[in-house]
Structures are given as structure tokens and as C-alpha cells.
Coordinates of C-alpha atoms and ligand atoms in Angstrom, one line a residue:
M1 CA -16.3 20.4 39.0
A2 CA -16.2 23.0 36.3
A3 CA -18.2 22.1 33.2
T4 CA -15.9 21.3 30.3
S5 CA -16.2 23.6 27.3
L6 CA -17.6 22.6 24.0
I7 CA -14.1 22.7 22.5
D8 CA -12.7 20.4 25.2
R9 CA -15.5 18.0 24.6
A10 CA -15.0 18.1 20.8
I11 CA -11.3 17.4 21.3
A12 CA -12.2 14.5 23.5
V13 CA -14.3 13.0 20.7
L14 CA -11.5 13.3 18.2
R15 CA -9.1 11.7 20.7
L16 CA -11.7 8.9 21.4
N17 CA -11.9 8.1 17.6
D18 CA -8.1 8.3 17.1
T19 CA -6.6 4.9 16.3
G20 CA -3.1 6.4 16.3
I21 CA -3.0 6.1 12.4
F22 CA -6.2 7.7 11.4
T23 CA -9.4 9.0 13.1
K24 CA -12.6 7.0 12.7
P25 CA -15.7 9.0 11.7
G26 CA -17.7 7.3 14.5
P27 CA -16.7 4.8 17.1
H28 CA -18.9 1.9 16.1
Q29 CA -20.7 2.7 12.9
Y30 CA -17.7 3.9 10.9
P31 CA -14.5 2.0 12.1
H32 CA -12.2 2.8 9.1
Q33 CA -10.9 6.0 7.4
W34 CA -13.3 7.9 5.2
N35 CA -12.0 10.4 2.6
W36 CA -13.9 13.7 3.2
D37 CA -14.4 12.9 6.9
S38 CA -10.6 12.8 7.2
A39 CA -10.2 16.2 5.5
L40 CA -12.6 17.8 8.0
I41 CA -11.1 15.9 10.9
A42 CA -7.7 17.3 9.8
L43 CA -9.2 20.8 9.8
G44 CA -10.5 20.4 13.3
L45 CA -7.2 18.8 14.6
S46 CA -5.2 21.7 13.0
H47 CA -6.6 24.1 15.6
F48 CA -4.8 22.3 18.4
D49 CA -2.4 19.6 17.0
L50 CA -1.0 20.4 13.6
P51 CA 1.3 17.4 13.3
R52 CA -1.6 15.1 14.1
A53 CA -3.7 16.9 11.4
Q54 CA -0.9 16.4 8.9
Q55 CA -0.7 12.7 9.9
E56 CA -4.4 12.3 9.2
I57 CA -3.9 13.5 5.6
L58 CA -0.8 11.3 5.0
S59 CA -2.8 8.3 6.2
L60 CA -5.6 9.0 3.7
L61 CA -3.0 9.4 0.9
S62 CA -1.6 6.0 1.7
G63 CA -4.7 4.5 0.1
Q64 CA -4.3 6.4 -3.2
W65 CA -4.7 4.3 -6.3
R66 CA -2.0 4.2 -9.0
D67 CA -4.2 6.1 -11.4
G68 CA -4.7 8.9 -8.9
M69 CA -8.1 8.1 -7.3
I70 CA -8.3 8.7 -3.6
P71 CA -10.8 6.1 -2.5
S72 CA -13.9 6.8 -0.3
V73 CA -12.6 4.4 2.4
V74 CA -9.1 3.2 3.4
Y75 CA -9.6 0.1 5.6
H76 CA -6.1 0.0 7.3
S77 CA -6.5 -3.7 8.3
I78 CA -8.6 -2.8 11.3
P79 CA -10.9 -5.8 12.0
S80 CA -14.6 -4.7 12.2
D81 CA -18.2 -5.7 11.5
Y82 CA -18.4 -3.0 8.8
F83 CA -20.1 -3.9 5.6
P84 CA -19.0 -3.8 2.7
N85 CA -15.8 -5.3 4.1
P86 CA -12.5 -5.1 2.1
E87 CA -12.9 -8.5 0.5
F88 CA -16.3 -7.6 -0.9
W89 CA -14.7 -4.9 -3.2
Q90 CA -12.2 -7.3 -4.9
I91 CA -10.1 -4.3 -5.9
E92 CA -7.1 -6.6 -6.4
N93 CA -8.5 -7.3 -9.9
S94 CA -7.6 -3.8 -10.9
P95 CA -4.0 -3.0 -12.0
S96 CA -4.5 0.5 -10.4
A97 CA -5.3 -0.7 -7.0
P98 CA -2.9 0.2 -4.2
G99 CA -1.2 -2.3 -1.9
V100 CA -3.7 -1.6 0.9
S101 CA -7.4 -2.4 1.3
T102 CA -9.7 0.3 0.1
T103 CA -13.1 0.7 -1.6
G104 CA -13.1 1.1 -5.5
I105 CA -14.9 4.4 -5.6
T106 CA -14.1 8.0 -4.5
Q107 CA -15.8 10.8 -2.4
P108 CA -16.1 14.6 -2.8
P109 CA -12.6 16.1 -3.2
L110 CA -12.4 18.4 -0.2
L111 CA -8.8 17.8 0.6
A112 CA -7.1 20.6 -1.4
T113 CA -9.4 23.1 0.2
V114 CA -8.6 21.9 3.7
V115 CA -4.9 21.9 3.1
Q116 CA -5.1 25.4 1.7
M117 CA -7.1 26.6 4.8
M118 CA -4.5 25.0 7.1
H119 CA -1.6 26.5 5.1
T120 CA -3.2 30.0 5.2
R121 CA -3.5 29.9 9.0
H122 CA -0.2 28.0 9.8
P123 CA 2.2 28.2 6.9
M124 CA 3.5 24.7 6.3
T125 CA 5.4 24.8 3.0
D126 CA 7.3 21.6 3.4
F127 CA 4.1 19.7 4.1
V128 CA 2.4 21.3 1.1
R129 CA 5.3 20.2 -1.1
E130 CA 5.0 16.7 0.2
V131 CA 1.2 16.3 -0.5
Y132 CA 0.8 18.5 -3.5
P133 CA 1.7 15.9 -6.2
A134 CA -0.8 13.4 -4.8
I135 CA -3.6 15.8 -4.7
L136 CA -2.9 17.1 -8.2
H137 CA -2.9 13.5 -9.4
W138 CA -6.3 13.0 -7.9
H139 CA -7.7 16.1 -9.5
R140 CA -6.2 15.1 -12.9
W141 CA -7.9 11.7 -12.5
L142 CA -11.3 13.4 -11.8
H143 CA -10.9 15.7 -14.8
T144 CA -10.0 12.9 -17.2
D145 CA -11.2 9.4 -16.1
R146 CA -14.4 10.9 -14.7
D147 CA -15.1 13.4 -17.5
A148 CA -17.7 11.8 -19.7
D149 CA -18.4 14.7 -22.0
G150 CA -15.4 16.9 -22.3
S151 CA -16.9 19.5 -20.0
A152 CA -14.3 19.1 -17.2
L153 CA -17.2 18.4 -14.9
A154 CA -16.7 15.1 -13.0
C155 CA -19.2 12.2 -13.0
I156 CA -20.1 10.1 -10.1
I157 CA -21.0 6.4 -10.6
H158 CA -22.4 5.6 -7.1
P159 CA -24.5 7.7 -4.7
W160 CA -21.8 7.0 -2.0
E161 CA -19.5 9.1 -4.2
S162 CA -21.8 12.1 -3.6
G163 CA -21.3 11.7 0.2
T164 CA -25.1 12.0 0.5
D165 CA -26.0 8.3 0.0
D166 CA -29.8 8.1 0.1
S167 CA -30.5 11.7 -1.0
P168 CA -33.8 11.9 -2.9
R169 CA -31.7 13.4 -5.8
W170 CA -30.8 9.8 -6.7
L171 CA -34.3 8.2 -6.4
H172 CA -35.2 8.6 -10.1
L173 CA -32.0 7.1 -11.2
F174 CA -32.5 4.1 -8.9
E175 CA -36.0 3.6 -10.3
A176 CA -34.4 2.6 -13.6
I177 CA -32.0 0.1 -12.0
R178 CA -33.3 -3.4 -11.6
P179 CA -30.7 -5.4 -9.7
E180 CA -30.4 -8.9 -11.1
A181 CA -28.6 -11.7 -9.3
L182 CA -27.8 -9.6 -6.3
P183 CA -24.8 -11.0 -4.4
E184 CA -25.5 -12.3 -0.9
F185 CA -24.9 -9.7 1.8
Q186 CA -25.7 -8.7 5.3
R187 CA -26.1 -5.1 6.2
G188 CA -23.9 -3.9 9.1
D189 CA -25.2 -0.3 9.4
T190 CA -28.5 -1.1 11.0
R191 CA -26.8 -2.9 13.8
H192 CA -25.7 0.3 15.5
V193 CA -28.3 2.8 14.4
A194 CA -32.1 2.5 14.2
A195 CA -33.3 1.4 10.7
I196 CA -35.6 4.4 10.5
E197 CA -32.6 6.7 10.5
R198 CA -30.7 4.7 7.8
P199 CA -31.2 4.1 4.0
N200 CA -34.2 1.9 3.3
P201 CA -33.7 -1.6 2.0
R202 CA -34.6 -0.9 -1.6
D203 CA -31.9 1.8 -1.9
Y204 CA -29.4 -0.4 -0.1
E205 CA -29.9 -3.2 -2.6
R206 CA -29.0 -0.9 -5.3
F207 CA -25.9 0.4 -3.5
I208 CA -24.6 -3.2 -3.4
Y209 CA -25.7 -4.1 -6.9
L210 CA -23.6 -1.2 -8.3
I211 CA -20.5 -2.4 -6.5
D212 CA -21.1 -5.8 -8.0
V213 CA -21.2 -4.3 -11.5
F214 CA -18.0 -2.3 -10.8
R215 CA -16.1 -5.3 -9.5
R216 CA -17.1 -7.3 -12.6
L217 CA -15.6 -4.5 -14.7
N218 CA -12.4 -4.7 -12.6
Y219 CA -12.8 -0.9 -11.9
T220 CA -11.6 0.0 -15.4
P221 CA -12.4 3.7 -15.7
G222 CA -13.5 3.7 -19.3
E223 CA -15.7 0.7 -18.8
L224 CA -17.3 2.3 -15.7
L225 CA -18.3 5.4 -17.6
K226 CA -19.7 3.2 -20.4
Y227 CA -21.6 0.6 -18.3
S228 CA -22.3 1.9 -14.9
P229 CA -26.1 1.9 -14.6
F230 CA -25.7 5.0 -12.4
L231 CA -23.9 8.0 -14.0
A232 CA -24.5 11.5 -12.8
Q233 CA -23.0 15.0 -12.7
D234 CA -23.6 16.1 -9.2
V235 CA -23.9 19.8 -8.2
L236 CA -22.4 19.2 -4.7
F237 CA -19.4 17.1 -6.0
N238 CA -18.6 19.6 -8.8
S239 CA -18.9 22.6 -6.5
I240 CA -16.4 21.1 -4.1
L241 CA -14.2 20.1 -7.0
F242 CA -14.2 23.7 -8.5
R243 CA -13.4 25.2 -5.1
A244 CA -10.7 22.6 -4.6
D245 CA -9.2 23.4 -8.0
E246 CA -9.0 27.0 -7.0
D247 CA -7.4 26.0 -3.7
L248 CA -5.0 23.6 -5.5
R249 CA -4.0 26.5 -7.7
A250 CA -3.2 28.7 -4.7
L251 CA -1.1 25.8 -3.2
A252 CA 0.7 25.5 -6.5
K253 CA 1.5 29.2 -6.6
S254 CA 2.7 29.1 -3.0
I255 CA 5.3 26.4 -3.8
G256 CA 6.2 27.7 -7.2
E257 CA 4.5 24.9 -9.2
P258 CA 3.0 25.6 -12.7
T259 CA -0.7 26.3 -12.8
E260 CA -1.6 26.1 -16.5
E261 CA -3.2 22.6 -16.2
I262 CA -5.4 23.7 -13.3
D263 CA -6.3 26.9 -15.1
T264 CA -7.6 24.9 -18.0
W265 CA -9.9 22.9 -15.7
L266 CA -11.2 26.0 -14.0
N267 CA -11.8 27.9 -17.3
R268 CA -13.7 25.0 -18.8
M269 CA -15.7 24.1 -15.7
Q270 CA -17.1 27.6 -14.8
P271 CA -19.3 28.2 -17.9
N272 CA -20.2 24.5 -18.2
F273 CA -21.2 24.3 -14.6
N274 CA -23.8 27.0 -14.9
A275 CA -25.0 25.8 -18.3
R276 CA -25.5 22.3 -17.1
F277 CA -27.0 22.8 -13.6
W278 CA -28.7 26.2 -13.3
Q279 CA -32.5 26.3 -13.7
E280 CA -33.3 29.9 -14.7
D281 CA -37.1 29.4 -14.3
I282 CA -37.0 28.4 -10.6
G283 CA -33.6 29.7 -9.5
L284 CA -32.1 26.4 -8.3
Y285 CA -29.2 24.1 -9.3
Y286 CA -30.3 20.6 -10.3
D287 CA -28.1 17.5 -10.7
Y288 CA -27.9 15.8 -14.1
D289 CA -28.6 12.2 -15.1
M290 CA -26.1 11.3 -17.8
R291 CA -28.0 8.1 -18.7
T292 CA -31.3 9.9 -19.6
G293 CA -29.6 13.2 -20.6
K294 CA -32.0 15.0 -18.2
S295 CA -31.8 17.3 -15.2
I296 CA -33.0 15.7 -11.9
P297 CA -35.8 18.0 -10.6
I298 CA -35.3 17.5 -6.9
N299 CA -34.8 20.4 -4.5
T300 CA -32.1 19.6 -1.9
A301 CA -29.6 21.7 0.1
S302 CA -26.8 20.8 -2.4
T303 CA -28.3 23.6 -4.5
F304 CA -26.5 25.9 -2.1
L305 CA -23.0 24.3 -2.6
P306 CA -22.1 26.5 -5.6
L307 CA -22.0 29.4 -3.2
F308 CA -19.1 27.7 -1.4
A309 CA -17.3 27.6 -4.8
G310 CA -18.1 31.2 -5.8
L311 CA -19.8 29.9 -8.9
P312 CA -23.2 31.8 -9.0
S313 CA -23.4 35.4 -10.2
K314 CA -24.7 37.9 -7.6
E315 CA -28.2 37.6 -9.1
Q316 CA -28.1 33.8 -9.0
A317 CA -26.9 33.9 -5.3
Q318 CA -29.7 36.3 -4.4
R319 CA -32.3 34.0 -6.0
L320 CA -30.9 31.0 -4.1
V321 CA -30.7 32.7 -0.8
E322 CA -33.7 35.0 -0.8
G323 CA -36.0 32.7 -2.9
H324 CA -35.2 29.4 -1.3
L325 CA -32.9 29.3 1.8
L326 CA -34.9 32.0 3.5
N327 CA -38.2 30.4 2.5
P328 CA -39.8 28.8 5.6
G329 CA -41.8 26.5 3.2
E330 CA -38.5 25.0 2.0
Y331 CA -35.4 25.5 4.2
A332 CA -35.8 28.3 6.8
P333 CA -37.1 27.4 10.3
N334 CA -40.9 27.7 10.8
D335 CA -43.5 26.7 13.4
S336 CA -42.8 23.0 13.1
L337 CA -39.1 23.1 12.1
R338 CA -36.9 25.0 14.5
H339 CA -33.4 24.5 13.0
W340 CA -31.2 25.3 10.0
V341 CA -30.7 23.6 7.4
T342 CA -32.8 20.7 6.4
T343 CA -30.8 18.7 3.8
T344 CA -33.9 18.3 1.6
S345 CA -36.5 20.9 0.9
Q346 CA -39.7 20.3 2.9
T347 CA -41.6 20.7 -0.3
E348 CA -40.2 17.3 -1.6
P349 CA -42.8 14.5 -1.0
T350 CA -39.8 12.2 0.0
W351 CA -38.8 14.5 2.9
E352 CA -38.3 12.5 6.1
A353 CA -37.4 14.2 9.4
R354 CA -35.0 11.5 10.8
R355 CA -33.9 9.5 7.8
Y356 CA -30.3 10.1 6.9
W357 CA -29.9 12.4 3.9
R358 CA -33.7 12.7 3.3
G359 CA -34.3 15.7 5.7
P360 CA -32.1 15.9 8.9
A361 CA -29.7 18.8 9.4
W362 CA -26.0 17.9 9.0
V363 CA -23.2 20.0 10.4
I364 CA -21.1 19.5 7.2
M365 CA -23.9 20.9 5.0
N366 CA -24.4 23.9 7.4
W367 CA -20.6 24.6 7.3
F368 CA -20.6 24.6 3.5
I369 CA -23.6 26.9 3.5
I370 CA -22.1 29.2 6.1
E371 CA -18.9 29.5 4.1
G372 CA -20.8 30.1 0.9
L373 CA -23.0 32.8 2.5
K374 CA -19.8 34.6 3.8
R375 CA -18.4 34.6 0.2
Y376 CA -21.5 36.5 -1.0
S377 CA -21.5 38.9 2.0
Y378 CA -24.6 37.4 3.7
D379 CA -22.7 37.7 7.0
D380 CA -25.6 38.0 9.3
L381 CA -27.4 35.0 7.9
A382 CA -24.1 33.0 8.0
D383 CA -23.8 33.9 11.7
T384 CA -27.4 33.0 12.5
I385 CA -26.8 29.5 11.0
R386 CA -23.4 29.2 12.7
R387 CA -24.9 29.9 16.1
D388 CA -27.8 27.6 15.5
T389 CA -25.4 24.8 14.4
V390 CA -23.1 25.3 17.4
G391 CA -26.3 25.2 19.6
L392 CA -27.3 21.9 18.1
V393 CA -24.0 20.2 19.1
E394 CA -24.1 22.0 22.5
T395 CA -27.6 20.7 23.3
S396 CA -27.7 17.3 21.6
G397 CA -24.0 16.3 21.5
F398 CA -21.7 15.5 18.6
R399 CA -24.3 13.5 16.6
E400 CA -24.0 12.5 12.9
Y401 CA -27.2 14.5 12.0
Y402 CA -30.1 16.1 13.8
D403 CA -33.9 16.2 13.5
A404 CA -34.4 19.8 12.3
R405 CA -37.9 19.9 13.9
D406 CA -36.6 19.8 17.5
G407 CA -32.8 19.5 17.3
S408 CA -32.7 15.9 18.7
G409 CA -29.7 13.9 17.6
C410 CA -29.8 11.0 15.1
G411 CA -27.3 8.4 13.7
S412 CA -23.9 7.8 15.2
T413 CA -22.9 9.3 18.5
D414 CA -19.4 10.9 19.1
F415 CA -19.3 11.8 15.4
S416 CA -15.9 13.1 14.4
W417 CA -16.7 15.7 11.8
S418 CA -19.4 17.2 14.0
A419 CA -16.7 17.6 16.6
A420 CA -14.1 18.9 14.2
L421 CA -16.5 21.4 12.7
A422 CA -17.8 22.5 16.1
I423 CA -14.2 23.6 16.8
E424 CA -13.9 25.2 13.4
L425 CA -17.2 27.1 13.8
S426 CA -16.5 28.2 17.3
Q427 CA -13.0 29.5 16.5
S428 CA -13.6 31.0 13.1
S429 CA -14.9 34.6 13.1
K430 CA -16.9 36.1 10.2
S431 CA -13.7 37.4 8.6
N432 CA -11.6 34.2 8.6
P433 CA -10.6 32.7 5.3
Ligands
GLC1 C1 -21.9 8.0 5.3 C2 -22.1 9.4 4.7 C3 -20.7 9.9 4.1 C4 -19.7 9.8 5.1 C5 -19.6 8.4 5.8 C6 -18.7 8.3 7.0 O1 -21.7 7.1 4.3 O2 -23.1 9.5 3.8 O3 -20.8 11.2 3.6 O4 -18.4 10.1 4.6 O5 -20.9 8.0 6.2 O6 -19.0 9.3 7.9

């Protein structure tokens, strides 16, 4: 029997996780619909089934809150052993909650970028008209209800909103949080994946404690900004938002909608982004802790996300790439680390080879970095990382993340965005938008 191709195997994973209404990120570990996973899944699906890709996006939008927030998870009444379950969030106490079960927090706003990529490749004006108002509403919410200092930068109130849950960027902030009267809970995530590859118990307690604070505040946006013990401006989140604003603007233009409001966000964000995050002395972008008013001096791969948004100058890009990404002491492969791109610099004392966002390579991060490198004409390096990433999924399967030392897989198996991005990375050439 002829061996099936990588793309056929990737399509099979997306079909396996397809519930008919939405696609699960992973068959056991993640049985509901996640926000930025869905955007990437739609991008992968669009290569072979555009109507199904559009359906994925409409399913996600069905969970939108009345104030515009698109939540991190839409539960879709699928019974599961996932924790936190819908009841835990108590979103019904908020007047903005939708009629379906969701979480009460958001995730990085990748959707506009994916819709724009799909529209560029397969013009779909009617669909853009249909989804544009909902995406605009979400961006408006991010630039108002999550703007704590008038900079147009968005704040996150929970590490889960960063999409990089236990990244060492958040450890200092967690040190200052002392959970009192923690609600009773039982973790579900270590049932399917080895505990060594998941967040440690101390971090997890704080994840849950924060949700308890938010539900006691009934998810009122002003109160969350005022009282959330965790409040940060995140380089990754704001890079994705800036790029998504640009893409939203392009979508608006293509359907004849006004762009002034989006222009205001973009014009305010650009200088504020560099002023807030760029560290001239070391040539890195650092996240910012709004509670202490200090930069968070931790070197992770999210420092490369601004490249994806075109935010650094040529000189800044050069310092990021040549000073850090290509440095074998930090990110580039070396004698003991064979693969691109470890999510945390190896110089960080908290680096761990197999623990979640503490060190492993993730296909999503590699994709952001590849796209960013192409934007700054580092085409050869982009192609090296692209080939290495496709090699990882070829050899170790569609895993959630990979041990960058030897390429072995970690976390969930049959992981949807690794499959979706394998299709994207195999099909897109250097010159694709
Ligand atoms: C984890 C990841 C997050 C992802 C989710 C579902 O929580 O940190 O980025 O969206 O799993 O795959």
C-alpha cells in the first residue's frame, strides 16, 4: 500500500477532530472549541474545504459576548471531563454573557488575519460581509474595555488569555498572587498527558484562583481592570492584535466599510508598542506588568512576534534575528538542541525541555516566526525553520509540542493546529501572502 502523504494525514486529523459543528483542538485533552485554535484550523481547512472552514468561524462567533468579546472557549454543550467545566465559570451572572456556555476570558485575536488570508486566496466577499461586524466588535472591545492606560494596547487578565499559559513570562506576576480560599477543584488536564509536560500545581492554583476572582466580579470589564491581581500588556497578544487590525482594515476596504476607527487604533498603537515593550540595551521586547508598572525581564520567543506584525524597524529586526534568534545559546539549534524554535530562551533558569510553554517547540510559534521573517526578507532562514517544522510533524506526528533537543512529541496527540499548519506550511511558498 502506498504511504499516505503528510497532507492526507493532516486532513485525516482535522476530520477526526471534527464534531460536525466545530473542530476540537485535540481528541481527548481539548474537547471543546478554542478561539485561536479555530482560526488556524479554518486556515488549514480552507486549503481543501472552504465551506467547512467558514463554518468553523461561524461556530466560534456563535459564542461572542454581547459586549463584543470572543471567548477563549465555546463549550457547545458537548459532555466531557474537561476542567474548568462550563458551570465553573458562572458567566450567567454577567449581563454581557451570550446564550451559550463559554469561558469568561478571551484569547489572542488571530481571526481577522486568518479571514484576510483566506479572502486573499479565495475571494469570498459575501462571507467577509457576514463576519466583519462581529470581528470589528471584538477589536473595539479589546481597544476599549481592555485598554487600561489610553495607549490602545490591550491588557490581559489571565495567562490563558496569552495563549501561552505557563510561560515563564508570568512567573513574577504569580509570585505576588497569594490565593486565599481557593475553590475546590480537580484538574482534568493531567489525566490525558504526563504531569511533567503540563503546568505545575502552583501555577494551576493561580489559574483557578483568578477565575474565582473574575466570577465574583461578574466579569464587569471596568472592575476586572481595577481588581484583577493579574494585569499585563503582552507582546505576543498585542503583536497579533496590531497585525489583525491591519488585516481588519484590509477587509473593511474590500467591502467598502469605513476605516477611520481602525486607523485610530493603528496610529496610537504603533509608537506606544515600541515605547512600552522595546528594550534598547539588549535588543528584545519585554512584556509589561501593569500592577508594578515594570517590564518583565524574561526572554521568550514571544519577543519575535512583533516581526509578524511588521512593528520593528529594520534595525530592531536585525537585532532580534541576528542577536537572539540565531544565537545557539538562546534559540538556534546547537549540540544538545537540534530543532527550531524553543519557546523560551535556553538562558532562562526556568527553561524546561518538555514542560508546556517553558521550552518545547510549538508549530504555532514557528509559523508566526516564519511569517515574520518573510516580512523582513529573511527568506532563507524562514525556509530553514519551515523545513525543520514540517520535519518535526513528519517524524513525530501531529503533536501539541515537541522536545527541541531530539524532536520527540509531547502533549496531546492528533493535535489540530499542528495538522492545519502542516498543510499551510507545506502548501505556502516563500512568496505567498
Ligand atoms: C492550551 C494552550 C492554548 C490553546 C489551548 C487549546 O491552553 O496554551 O494556547 O489554545 O490549549 O489548544
